[in-house]
mmCIF file of C-alpha atoms in Angstrom:
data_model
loop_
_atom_site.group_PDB
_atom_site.id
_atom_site.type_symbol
_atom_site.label_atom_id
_atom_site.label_comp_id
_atom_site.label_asym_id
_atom_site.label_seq_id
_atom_site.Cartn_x
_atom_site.Cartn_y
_atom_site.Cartn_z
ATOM 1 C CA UNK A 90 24.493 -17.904 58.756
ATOM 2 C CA UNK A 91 22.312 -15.603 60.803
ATOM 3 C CA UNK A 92 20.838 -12.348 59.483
ATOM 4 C CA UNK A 93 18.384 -9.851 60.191
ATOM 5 C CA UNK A 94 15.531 -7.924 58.689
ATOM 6 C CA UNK A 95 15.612 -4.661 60.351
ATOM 7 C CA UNK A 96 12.730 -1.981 59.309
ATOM 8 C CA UNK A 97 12.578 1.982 60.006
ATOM 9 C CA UNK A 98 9.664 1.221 62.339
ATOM 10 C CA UNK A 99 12.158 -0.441 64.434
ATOM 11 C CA UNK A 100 10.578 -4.164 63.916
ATOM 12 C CA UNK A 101 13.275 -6.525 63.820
ATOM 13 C CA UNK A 102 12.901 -10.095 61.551
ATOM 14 C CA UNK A 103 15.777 -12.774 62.078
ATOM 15 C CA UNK A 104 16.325 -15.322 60.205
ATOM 16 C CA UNK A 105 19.153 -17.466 57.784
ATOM 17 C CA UNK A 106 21.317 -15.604 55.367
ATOM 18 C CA UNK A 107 21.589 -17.082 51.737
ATOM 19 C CA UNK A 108 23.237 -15.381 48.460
ATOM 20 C CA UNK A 109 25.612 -12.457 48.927
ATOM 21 C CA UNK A 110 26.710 -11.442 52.372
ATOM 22 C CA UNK A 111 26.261 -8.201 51.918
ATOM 23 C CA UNK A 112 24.738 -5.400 53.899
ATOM 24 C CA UNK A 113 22.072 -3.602 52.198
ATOM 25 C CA UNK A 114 19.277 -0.523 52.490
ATOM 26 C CA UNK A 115 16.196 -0.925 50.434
ATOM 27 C CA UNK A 116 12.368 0.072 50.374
ATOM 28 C CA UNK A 117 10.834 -3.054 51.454
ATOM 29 C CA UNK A 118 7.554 -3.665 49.076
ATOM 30 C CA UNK A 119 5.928 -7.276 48.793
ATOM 31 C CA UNK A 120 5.251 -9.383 45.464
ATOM 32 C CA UNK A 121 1.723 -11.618 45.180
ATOM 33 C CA UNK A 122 3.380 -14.219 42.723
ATOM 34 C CA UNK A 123 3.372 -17.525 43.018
ATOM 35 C CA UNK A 124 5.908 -18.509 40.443
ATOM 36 C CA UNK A 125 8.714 -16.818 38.120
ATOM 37 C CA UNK A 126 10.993 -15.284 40.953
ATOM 38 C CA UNK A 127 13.554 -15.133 38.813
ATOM 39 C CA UNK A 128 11.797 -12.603 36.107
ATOM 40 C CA UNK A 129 11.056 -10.541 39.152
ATOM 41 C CA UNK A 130 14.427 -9.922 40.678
ATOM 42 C CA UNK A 131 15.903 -9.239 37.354
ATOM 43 C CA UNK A 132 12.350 -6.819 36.850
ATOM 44 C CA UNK A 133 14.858 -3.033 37.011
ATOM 45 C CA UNK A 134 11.181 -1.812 38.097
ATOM 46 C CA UNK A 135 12.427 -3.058 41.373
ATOM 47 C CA UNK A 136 15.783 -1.274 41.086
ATOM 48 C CA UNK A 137 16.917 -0.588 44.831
ATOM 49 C CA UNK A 138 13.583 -2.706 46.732
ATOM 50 C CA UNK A 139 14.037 -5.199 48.745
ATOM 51 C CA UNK A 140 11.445 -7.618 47.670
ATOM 52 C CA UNK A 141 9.083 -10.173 50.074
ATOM 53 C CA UNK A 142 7.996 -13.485 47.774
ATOM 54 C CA UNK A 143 4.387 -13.438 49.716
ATOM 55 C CA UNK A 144 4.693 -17.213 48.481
ATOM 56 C CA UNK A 145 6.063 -20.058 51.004
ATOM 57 C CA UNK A 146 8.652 -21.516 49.101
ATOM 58 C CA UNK A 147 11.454 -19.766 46.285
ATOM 59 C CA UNK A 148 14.239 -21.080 44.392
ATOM 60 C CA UNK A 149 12.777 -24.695 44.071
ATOM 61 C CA UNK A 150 13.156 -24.673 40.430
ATOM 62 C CA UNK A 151 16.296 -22.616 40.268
ATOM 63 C CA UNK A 152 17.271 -20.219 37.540
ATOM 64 C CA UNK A 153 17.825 -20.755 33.839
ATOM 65 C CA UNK A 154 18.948 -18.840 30.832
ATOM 66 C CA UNK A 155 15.608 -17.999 28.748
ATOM 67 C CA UNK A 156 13.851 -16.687 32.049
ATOM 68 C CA UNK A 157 15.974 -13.015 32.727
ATOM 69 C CA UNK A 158 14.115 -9.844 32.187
ATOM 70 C CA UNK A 159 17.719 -8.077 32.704
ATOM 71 C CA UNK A 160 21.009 -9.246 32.726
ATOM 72 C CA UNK A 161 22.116 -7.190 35.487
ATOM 73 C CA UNK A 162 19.546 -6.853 38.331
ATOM 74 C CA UNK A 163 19.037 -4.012 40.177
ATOM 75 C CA UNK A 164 17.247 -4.846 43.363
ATOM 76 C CA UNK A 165 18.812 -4.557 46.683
ATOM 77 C CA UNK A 166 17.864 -8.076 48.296
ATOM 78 C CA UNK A 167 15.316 -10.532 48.456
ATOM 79 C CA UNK A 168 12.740 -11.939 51.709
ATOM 80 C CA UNK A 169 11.741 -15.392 51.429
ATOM 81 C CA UNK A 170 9.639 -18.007 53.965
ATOM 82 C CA UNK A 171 11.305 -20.900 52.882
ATOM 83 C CA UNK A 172 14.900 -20.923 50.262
ATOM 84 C CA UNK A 173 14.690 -24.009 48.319
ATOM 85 C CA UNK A 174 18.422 -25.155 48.706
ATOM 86 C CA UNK A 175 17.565 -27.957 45.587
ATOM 87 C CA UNK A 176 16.426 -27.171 42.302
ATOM 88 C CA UNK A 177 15.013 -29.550 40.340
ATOM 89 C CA UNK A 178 14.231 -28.262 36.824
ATOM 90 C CA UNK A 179 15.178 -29.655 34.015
ATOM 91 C CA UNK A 180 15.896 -25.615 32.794
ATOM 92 C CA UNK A 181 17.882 -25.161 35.707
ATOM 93 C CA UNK A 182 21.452 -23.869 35.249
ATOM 94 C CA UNK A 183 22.557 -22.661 38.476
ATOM 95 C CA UNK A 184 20.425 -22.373 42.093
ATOM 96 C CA UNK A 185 18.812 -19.212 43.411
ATOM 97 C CA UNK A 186 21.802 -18.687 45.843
ATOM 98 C CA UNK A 187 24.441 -19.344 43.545
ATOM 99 C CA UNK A 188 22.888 -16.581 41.205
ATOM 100 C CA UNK A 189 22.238 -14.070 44.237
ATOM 101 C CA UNK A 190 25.684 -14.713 44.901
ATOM 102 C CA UNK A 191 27.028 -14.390 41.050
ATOM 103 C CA UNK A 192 24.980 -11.188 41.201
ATOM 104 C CA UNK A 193 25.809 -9.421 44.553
ATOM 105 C CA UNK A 194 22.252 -9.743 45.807
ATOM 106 C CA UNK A 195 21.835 -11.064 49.446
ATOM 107 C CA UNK A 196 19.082 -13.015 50.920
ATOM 108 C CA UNK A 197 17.476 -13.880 54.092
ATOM 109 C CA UNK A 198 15.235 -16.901 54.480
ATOM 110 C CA UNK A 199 13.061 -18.310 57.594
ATOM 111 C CA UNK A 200 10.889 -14.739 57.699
ATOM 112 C CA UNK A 201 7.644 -14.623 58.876
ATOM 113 C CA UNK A 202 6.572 -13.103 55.549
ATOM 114 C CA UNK A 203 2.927 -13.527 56.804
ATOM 115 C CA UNK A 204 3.581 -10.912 59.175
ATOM 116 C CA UNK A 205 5.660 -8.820 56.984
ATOM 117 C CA UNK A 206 3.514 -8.527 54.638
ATOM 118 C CA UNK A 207 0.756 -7.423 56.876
ATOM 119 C CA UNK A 208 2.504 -4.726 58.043
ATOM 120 C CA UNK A 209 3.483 -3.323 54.819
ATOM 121 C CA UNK A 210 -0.318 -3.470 53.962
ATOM 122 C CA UNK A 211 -1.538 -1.600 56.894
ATOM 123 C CA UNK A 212 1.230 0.660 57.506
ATOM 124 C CA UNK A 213 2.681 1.081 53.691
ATOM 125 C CA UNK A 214 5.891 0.636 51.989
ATOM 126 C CA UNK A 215 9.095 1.570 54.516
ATOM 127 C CA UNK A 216 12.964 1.240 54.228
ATOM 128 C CA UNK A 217 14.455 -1.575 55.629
ATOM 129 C CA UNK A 218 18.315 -3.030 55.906
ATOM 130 C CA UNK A 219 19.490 -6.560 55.697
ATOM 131 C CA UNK A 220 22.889 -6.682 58.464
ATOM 132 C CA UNK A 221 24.798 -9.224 60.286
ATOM 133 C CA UNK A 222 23.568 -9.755 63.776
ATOM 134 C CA UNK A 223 27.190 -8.996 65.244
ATOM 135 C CA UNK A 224 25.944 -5.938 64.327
ATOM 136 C CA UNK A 225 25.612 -2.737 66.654
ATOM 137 C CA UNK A 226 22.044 -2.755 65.606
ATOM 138 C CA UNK A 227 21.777 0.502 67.097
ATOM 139 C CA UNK A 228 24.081 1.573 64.858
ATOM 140 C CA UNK A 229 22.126 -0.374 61.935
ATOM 141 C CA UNK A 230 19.251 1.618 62.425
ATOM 142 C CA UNK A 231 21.052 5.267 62.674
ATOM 143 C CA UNK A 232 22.113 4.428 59.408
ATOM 144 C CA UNK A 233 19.054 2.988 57.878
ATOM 145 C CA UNK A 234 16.810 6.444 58.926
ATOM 146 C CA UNK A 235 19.483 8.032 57.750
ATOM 147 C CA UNK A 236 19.880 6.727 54.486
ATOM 148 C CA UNK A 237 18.301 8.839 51.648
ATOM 149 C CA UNK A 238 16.971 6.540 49.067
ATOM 150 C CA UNK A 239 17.840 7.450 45.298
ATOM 151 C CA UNK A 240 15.508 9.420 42.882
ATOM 152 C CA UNK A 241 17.688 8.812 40.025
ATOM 153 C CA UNK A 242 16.424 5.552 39.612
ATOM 154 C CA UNK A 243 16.159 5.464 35.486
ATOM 155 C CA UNK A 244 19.278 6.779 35.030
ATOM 156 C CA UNK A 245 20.928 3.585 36.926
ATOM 157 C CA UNK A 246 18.792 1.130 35.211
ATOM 158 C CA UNK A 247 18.637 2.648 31.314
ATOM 159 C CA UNK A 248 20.812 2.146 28.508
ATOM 160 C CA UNK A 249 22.936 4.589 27.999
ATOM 161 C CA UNK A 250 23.699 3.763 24.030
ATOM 162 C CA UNK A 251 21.076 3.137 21.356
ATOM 163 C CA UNK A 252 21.136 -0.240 20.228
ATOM 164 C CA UNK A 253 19.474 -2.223 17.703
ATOM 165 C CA UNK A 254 17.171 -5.543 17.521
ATOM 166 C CA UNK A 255 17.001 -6.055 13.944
ATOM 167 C CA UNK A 256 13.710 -7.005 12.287
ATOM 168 C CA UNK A 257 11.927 -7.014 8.898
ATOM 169 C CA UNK A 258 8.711 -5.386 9.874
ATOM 170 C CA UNK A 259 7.657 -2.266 11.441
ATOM 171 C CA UNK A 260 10.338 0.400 12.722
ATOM 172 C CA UNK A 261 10.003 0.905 16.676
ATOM 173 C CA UNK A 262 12.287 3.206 18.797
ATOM 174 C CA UNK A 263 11.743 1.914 22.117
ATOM 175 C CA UNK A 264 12.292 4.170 25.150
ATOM 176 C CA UNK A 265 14.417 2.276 27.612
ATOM 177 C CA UNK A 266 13.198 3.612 31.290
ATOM 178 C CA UNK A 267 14.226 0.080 32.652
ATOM 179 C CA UNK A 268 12.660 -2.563 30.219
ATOM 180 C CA UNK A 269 11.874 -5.802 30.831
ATOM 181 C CA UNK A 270 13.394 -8.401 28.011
ATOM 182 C CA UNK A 271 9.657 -9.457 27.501
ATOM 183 C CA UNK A 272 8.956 -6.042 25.741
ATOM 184 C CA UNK A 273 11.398 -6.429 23.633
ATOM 185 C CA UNK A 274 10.510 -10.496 22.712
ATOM 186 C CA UNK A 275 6.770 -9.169 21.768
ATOM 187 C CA UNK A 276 7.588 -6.459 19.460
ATOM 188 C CA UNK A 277 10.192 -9.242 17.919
ATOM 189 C CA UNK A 278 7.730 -11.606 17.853
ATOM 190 C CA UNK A 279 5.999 -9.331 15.729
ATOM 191 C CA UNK A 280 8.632 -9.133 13.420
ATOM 192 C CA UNK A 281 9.675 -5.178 14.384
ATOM 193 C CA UNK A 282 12.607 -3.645 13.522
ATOM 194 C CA UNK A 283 13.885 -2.498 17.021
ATOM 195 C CA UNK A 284 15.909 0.639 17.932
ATOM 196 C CA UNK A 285 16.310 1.087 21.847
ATOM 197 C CA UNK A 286 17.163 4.287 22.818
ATOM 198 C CA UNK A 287 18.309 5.805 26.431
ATOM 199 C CA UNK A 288 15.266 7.637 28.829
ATOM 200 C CA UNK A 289 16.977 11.043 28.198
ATOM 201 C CA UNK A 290 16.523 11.172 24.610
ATOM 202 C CA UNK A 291 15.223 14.220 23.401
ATOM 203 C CA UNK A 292 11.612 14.317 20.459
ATOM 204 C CA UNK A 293 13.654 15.596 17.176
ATOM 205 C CA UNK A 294 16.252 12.362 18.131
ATOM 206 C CA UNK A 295 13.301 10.256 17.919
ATOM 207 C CA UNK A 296 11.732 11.771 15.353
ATOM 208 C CA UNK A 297 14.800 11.769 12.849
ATOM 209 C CA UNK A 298 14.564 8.233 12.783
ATOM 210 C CA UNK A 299 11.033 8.192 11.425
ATOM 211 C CA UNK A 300 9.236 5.326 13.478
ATOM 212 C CA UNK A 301 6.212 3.806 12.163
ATOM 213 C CA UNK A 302 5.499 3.722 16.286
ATOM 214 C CA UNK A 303 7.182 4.538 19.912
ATOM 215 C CA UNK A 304 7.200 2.618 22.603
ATOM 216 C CA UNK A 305 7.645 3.967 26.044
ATOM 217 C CA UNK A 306 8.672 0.928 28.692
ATOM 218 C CA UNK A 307 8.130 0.240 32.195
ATOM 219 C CA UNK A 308 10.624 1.005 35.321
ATOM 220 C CA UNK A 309 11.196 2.126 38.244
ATOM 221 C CA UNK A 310 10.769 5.265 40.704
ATOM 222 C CA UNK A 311 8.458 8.539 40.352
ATOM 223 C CA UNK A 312 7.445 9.553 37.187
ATOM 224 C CA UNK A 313 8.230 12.823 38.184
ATOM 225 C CA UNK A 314 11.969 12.257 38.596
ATOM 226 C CA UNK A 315 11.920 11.772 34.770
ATOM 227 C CA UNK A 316 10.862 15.241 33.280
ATOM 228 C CA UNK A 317 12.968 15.080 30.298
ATOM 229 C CA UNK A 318 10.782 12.021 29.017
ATOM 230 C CA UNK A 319 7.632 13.947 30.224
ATOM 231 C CA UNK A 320 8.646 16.566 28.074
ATOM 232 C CA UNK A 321 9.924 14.415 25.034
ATOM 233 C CA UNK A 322 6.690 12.635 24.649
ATOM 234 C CA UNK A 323 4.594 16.144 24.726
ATOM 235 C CA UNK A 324 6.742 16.974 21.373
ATOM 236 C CA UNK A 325 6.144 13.436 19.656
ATOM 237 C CA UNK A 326 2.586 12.663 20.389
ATOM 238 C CA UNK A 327 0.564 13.367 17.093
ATOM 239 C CA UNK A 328 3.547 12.861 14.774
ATOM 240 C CA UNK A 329 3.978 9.522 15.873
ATOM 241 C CA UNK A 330 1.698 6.371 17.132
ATOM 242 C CA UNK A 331 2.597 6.082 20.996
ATOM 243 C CA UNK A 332 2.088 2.517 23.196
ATOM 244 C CA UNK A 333 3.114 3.160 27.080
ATOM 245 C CA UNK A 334 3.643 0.284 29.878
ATOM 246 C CA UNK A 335 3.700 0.939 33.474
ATOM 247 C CA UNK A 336 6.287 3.904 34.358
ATOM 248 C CA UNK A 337 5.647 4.429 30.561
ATOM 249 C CA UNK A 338 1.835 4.860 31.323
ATOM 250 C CA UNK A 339 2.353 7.504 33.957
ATOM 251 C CA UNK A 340 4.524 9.283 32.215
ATOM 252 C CA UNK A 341 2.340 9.578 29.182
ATOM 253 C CA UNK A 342 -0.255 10.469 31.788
ATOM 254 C CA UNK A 343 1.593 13.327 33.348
ATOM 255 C CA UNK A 344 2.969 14.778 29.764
ATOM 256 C CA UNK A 345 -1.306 15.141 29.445
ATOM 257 C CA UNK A 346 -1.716 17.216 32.442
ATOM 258 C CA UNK A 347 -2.820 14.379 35.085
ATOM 259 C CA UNK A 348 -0.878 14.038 38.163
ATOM 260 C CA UNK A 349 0.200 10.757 39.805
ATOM 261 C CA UNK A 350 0.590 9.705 43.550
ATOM 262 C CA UNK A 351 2.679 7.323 45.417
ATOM 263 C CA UNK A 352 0.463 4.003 46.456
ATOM 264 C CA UNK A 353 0.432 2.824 49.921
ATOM 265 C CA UNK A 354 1.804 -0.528 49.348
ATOM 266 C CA UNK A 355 1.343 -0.465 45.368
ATOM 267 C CA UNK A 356 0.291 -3.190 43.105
ATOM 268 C CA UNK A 357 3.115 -6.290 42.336
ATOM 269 C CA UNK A 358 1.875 -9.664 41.418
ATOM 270 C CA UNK A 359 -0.102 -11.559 38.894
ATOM 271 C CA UNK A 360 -3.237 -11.490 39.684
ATOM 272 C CA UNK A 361 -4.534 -8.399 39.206
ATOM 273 C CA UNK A 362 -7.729 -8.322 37.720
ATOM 274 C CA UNK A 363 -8.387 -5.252 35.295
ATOM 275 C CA UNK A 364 -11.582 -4.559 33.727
ATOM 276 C CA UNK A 365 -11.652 -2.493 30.124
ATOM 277 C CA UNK A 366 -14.743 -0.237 30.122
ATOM 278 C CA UNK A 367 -16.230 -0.283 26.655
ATOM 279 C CA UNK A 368 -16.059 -4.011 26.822
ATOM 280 C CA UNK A 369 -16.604 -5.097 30.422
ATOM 281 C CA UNK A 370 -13.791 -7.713 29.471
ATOM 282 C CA UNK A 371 -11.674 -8.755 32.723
ATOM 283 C CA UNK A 372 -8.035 -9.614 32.291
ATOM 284 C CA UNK A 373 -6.062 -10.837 35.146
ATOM 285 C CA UNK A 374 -2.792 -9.003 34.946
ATOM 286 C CA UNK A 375 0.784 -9.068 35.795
ATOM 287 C CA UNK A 376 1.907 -5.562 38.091
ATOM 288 C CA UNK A 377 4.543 -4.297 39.724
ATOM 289 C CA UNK A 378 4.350 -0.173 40.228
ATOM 290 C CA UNK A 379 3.949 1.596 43.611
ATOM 291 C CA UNK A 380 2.969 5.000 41.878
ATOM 292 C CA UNK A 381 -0.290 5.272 40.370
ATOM 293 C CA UNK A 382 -2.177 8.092 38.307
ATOM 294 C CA UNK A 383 -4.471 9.790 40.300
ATOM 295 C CA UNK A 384 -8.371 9.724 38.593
ATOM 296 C CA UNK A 385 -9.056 13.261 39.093
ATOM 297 C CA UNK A 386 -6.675 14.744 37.531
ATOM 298 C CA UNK A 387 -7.442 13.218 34.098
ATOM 299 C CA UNK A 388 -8.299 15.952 31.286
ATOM 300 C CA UNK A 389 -11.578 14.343 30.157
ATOM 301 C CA UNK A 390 -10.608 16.599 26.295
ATOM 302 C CA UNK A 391 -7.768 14.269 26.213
ATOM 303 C CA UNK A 392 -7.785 11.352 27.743
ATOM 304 C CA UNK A 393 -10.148 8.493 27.876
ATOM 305 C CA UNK A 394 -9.676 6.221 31.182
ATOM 306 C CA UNK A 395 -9.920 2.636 29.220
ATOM 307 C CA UNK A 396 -9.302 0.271 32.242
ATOM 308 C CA UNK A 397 -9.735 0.149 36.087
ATOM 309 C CA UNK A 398 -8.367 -2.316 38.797
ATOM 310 C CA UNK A 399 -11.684 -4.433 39.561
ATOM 311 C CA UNK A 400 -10.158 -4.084 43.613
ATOM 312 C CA UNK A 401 -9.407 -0.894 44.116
ATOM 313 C CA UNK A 402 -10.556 1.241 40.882
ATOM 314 C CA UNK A 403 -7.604 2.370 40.452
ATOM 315 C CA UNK A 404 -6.851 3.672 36.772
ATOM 316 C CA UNK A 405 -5.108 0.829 34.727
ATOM 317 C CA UNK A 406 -5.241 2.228 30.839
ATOM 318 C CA UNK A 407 -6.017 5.574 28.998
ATOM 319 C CA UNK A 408 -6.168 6.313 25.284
ATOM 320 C CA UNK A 409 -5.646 9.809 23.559
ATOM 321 C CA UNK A 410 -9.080 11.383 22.694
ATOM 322 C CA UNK A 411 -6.810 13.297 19.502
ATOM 323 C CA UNK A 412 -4.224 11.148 18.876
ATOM 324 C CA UNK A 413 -2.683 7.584 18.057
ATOM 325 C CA UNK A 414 -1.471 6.603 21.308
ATOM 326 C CA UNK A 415 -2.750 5.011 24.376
ATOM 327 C CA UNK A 416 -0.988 3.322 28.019
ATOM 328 C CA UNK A 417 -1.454 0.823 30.165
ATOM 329 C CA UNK A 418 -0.635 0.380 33.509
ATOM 330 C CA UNK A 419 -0.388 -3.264 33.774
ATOM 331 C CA UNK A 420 2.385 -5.537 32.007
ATOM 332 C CA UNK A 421 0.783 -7.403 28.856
ATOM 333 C CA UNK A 422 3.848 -8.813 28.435
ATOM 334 C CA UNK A 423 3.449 -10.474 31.199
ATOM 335 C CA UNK A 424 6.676 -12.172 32.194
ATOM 336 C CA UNK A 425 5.763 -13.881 34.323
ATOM 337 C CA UNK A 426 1.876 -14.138 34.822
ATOM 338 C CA UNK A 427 -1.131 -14.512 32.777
ATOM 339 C CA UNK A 428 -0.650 -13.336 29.297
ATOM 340 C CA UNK A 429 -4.656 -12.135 28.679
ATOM 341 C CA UNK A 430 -3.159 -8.414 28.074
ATOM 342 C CA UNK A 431 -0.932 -9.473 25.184
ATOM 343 C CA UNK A 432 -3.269 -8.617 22.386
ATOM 344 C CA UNK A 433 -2.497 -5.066 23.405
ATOM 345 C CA UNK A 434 1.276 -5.778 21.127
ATOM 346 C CA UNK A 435 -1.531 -6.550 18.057
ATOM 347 C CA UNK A 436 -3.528 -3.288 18.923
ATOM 348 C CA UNK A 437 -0.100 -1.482 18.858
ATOM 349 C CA UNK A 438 0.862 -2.783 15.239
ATOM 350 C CA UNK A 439 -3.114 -2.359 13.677
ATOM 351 C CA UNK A 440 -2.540 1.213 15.246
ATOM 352 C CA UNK A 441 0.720 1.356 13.529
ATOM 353 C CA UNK A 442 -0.567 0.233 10.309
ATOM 354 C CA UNK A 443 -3.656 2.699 10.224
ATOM 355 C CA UNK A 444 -1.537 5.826 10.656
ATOM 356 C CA UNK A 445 0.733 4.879 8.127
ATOM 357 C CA UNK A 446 -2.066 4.851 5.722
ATOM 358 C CA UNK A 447 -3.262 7.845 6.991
ATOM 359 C CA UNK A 448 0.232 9.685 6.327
#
């Protein structure tokens, strides 16, 4: 089954149709990994992207039940070189198309990601629609520059009830802005006692539940389109130990006066490499954000910039100069990719600890 790759640009991809057979509009953004496709389509940071695997082949080991970082994935389709029709894990429960299928997510395989990828490095992220080449691709593209992509990104991808994930140990709320499962499998791992609340919920909420800690989660979008959680975590920093991920990272950044900026292309993949000042430690890191926080906007009276992107310098961690709480804009959960960033999960609890013995 034929289908095309059609960008704003007017560049036209063709190549073979595999999952859903639907016809989609997406921002187009590229992914460095080498393995775990299936954590990143199920990743809500990539709610409505269409996402290019950079690497040849996908699907060859199909997809299984312990490796979904959402149960209902958001992104809008998925590029690939070469679809691995076989999969030959011993996980493996059902193949990459069968589960794009299952999951309303269509596919297009035989790209010349090589030369996708290119272009979305020198020109920048753009939108771009998977159709049918029966088509009136004149047509196709009237409605792809037409096509105003969302801005209410967190509100598709968040929980809208609180929830719990029982533990023994520490009380968390966790601030769901599109979490990955991982998040939540560290902080268990850790023996917390879990309460997941929606992106909209307001400080006194929080703070009525009286968490030994708060953590704010990745997802997707501008930080800016979220102002309510700007706002909330303005009101609970200081009362309350605060760990930020990725969209969780900017937003903690913004509610302390720095700005952010969308990225040309933006960072997605796993091997990031991310340097921690006081240290000099390198970790190579798992990413996927296109908006970063921009360096000179930082309040050196309170923030401290903790970690830059070895590439590009871009800022990759800050810590509160006043109070218990500090962000990161990498994913030490990993999930997939390297796992040197995990410690930050045992940083979070010791930070925990020492304000409660503080109070």
């Amino acid at each position: 089954m034929k289908r095309l790759l059609i960008l704003e640009d007017g560049t036209v991809f063709e190549g073979e149709g595999f999952g859903a057979e639907a016809n989609v509009v997406g921002e187009v953004v590229f992914t460095t990994s080498m393995t775990g496709y299936q954590e990143t389509i199920t990743d809500q940071s990539f709610n409505g992207q269409i996402i290019t695997f950079t690497y040849p082949m996908v699907g060859n080991y199909g997809v299984n039940r312990d490796d979904y970082e959402s149960i209902a994935p958001t992104c809008k389709g998925v590029i690939v070189k070469e679809h691995a029709r076989l999969a030959s894990n011993w996980r493996n429960q059902m193949t990459l198309d069968e589960f794009l299928k299952r999951k309303g997510i269509p596919g297009i395989a035989g790209i010349d990601t090589r030369a996708l990828t290119k272009k979305l490095r020198s020109v920048g992220t753009m939108k771009g629609s998977i159709v049918d080449p029966a088509d009136e691709l004149e047509h196709s593209f009237d409605q792809l520059k037409a096509t105003v992509l969302p801005t209410n990104q967190v509100a598709q991808v968040s929980t809208v009830t609180p929830y719990p994930s029982p533990g023994v140990g520490r009380n968390v709320v966790v601030i769901d802005f599109g979490l990955k499962h991982s998040i939540l499998r560290e902080l268990s791992r850790r023996e917390c006692n879990l309460t997941v609340m929606p992106y909209n919920t307001d400080a006194q909420t929080i703070l009525d539940l009286c968490p030994d800690g708060v953590m704010l989660t990745n997802g997707p979008g501008d930080p800016k389109d979220v102002p309510e959680a700007i706002e909330m975590i303005k009101q609970i920093q200081g009362k309350v130990p605060i760990f930020g991920i990725c969209l969780g990272h900017q937003l903690f950044s913004l509610a302390n006066g720095a700005d952010t900026y969308k990225m040309k292309f933006g960072h997605r993949g796993l091997n990031h490499p991310v340097r921690e000042i006081a240290t000099g430690r390198i970790d190579f890191t798992s990413q996927n954000h296109g908006f970063a926080v921009d360096e000179k906007t930082i309040d050196p009276d309170k923030l401290m910039i903790t970690h830059v992107e070895v590439n590009d310098g871009t800022i990759e961690g800050v810590r509160h100069r006043n109070y218990p709480a500090f962000s990161v804009q990498y994913h030490p959960d990993a999930a997939p990719g390297p796992h040197d960033g995990v410690h930050l999960f045992d940083e979070f609890m010791e930070m925990m600890d020492a304000w409660k013995e503080q109070a």
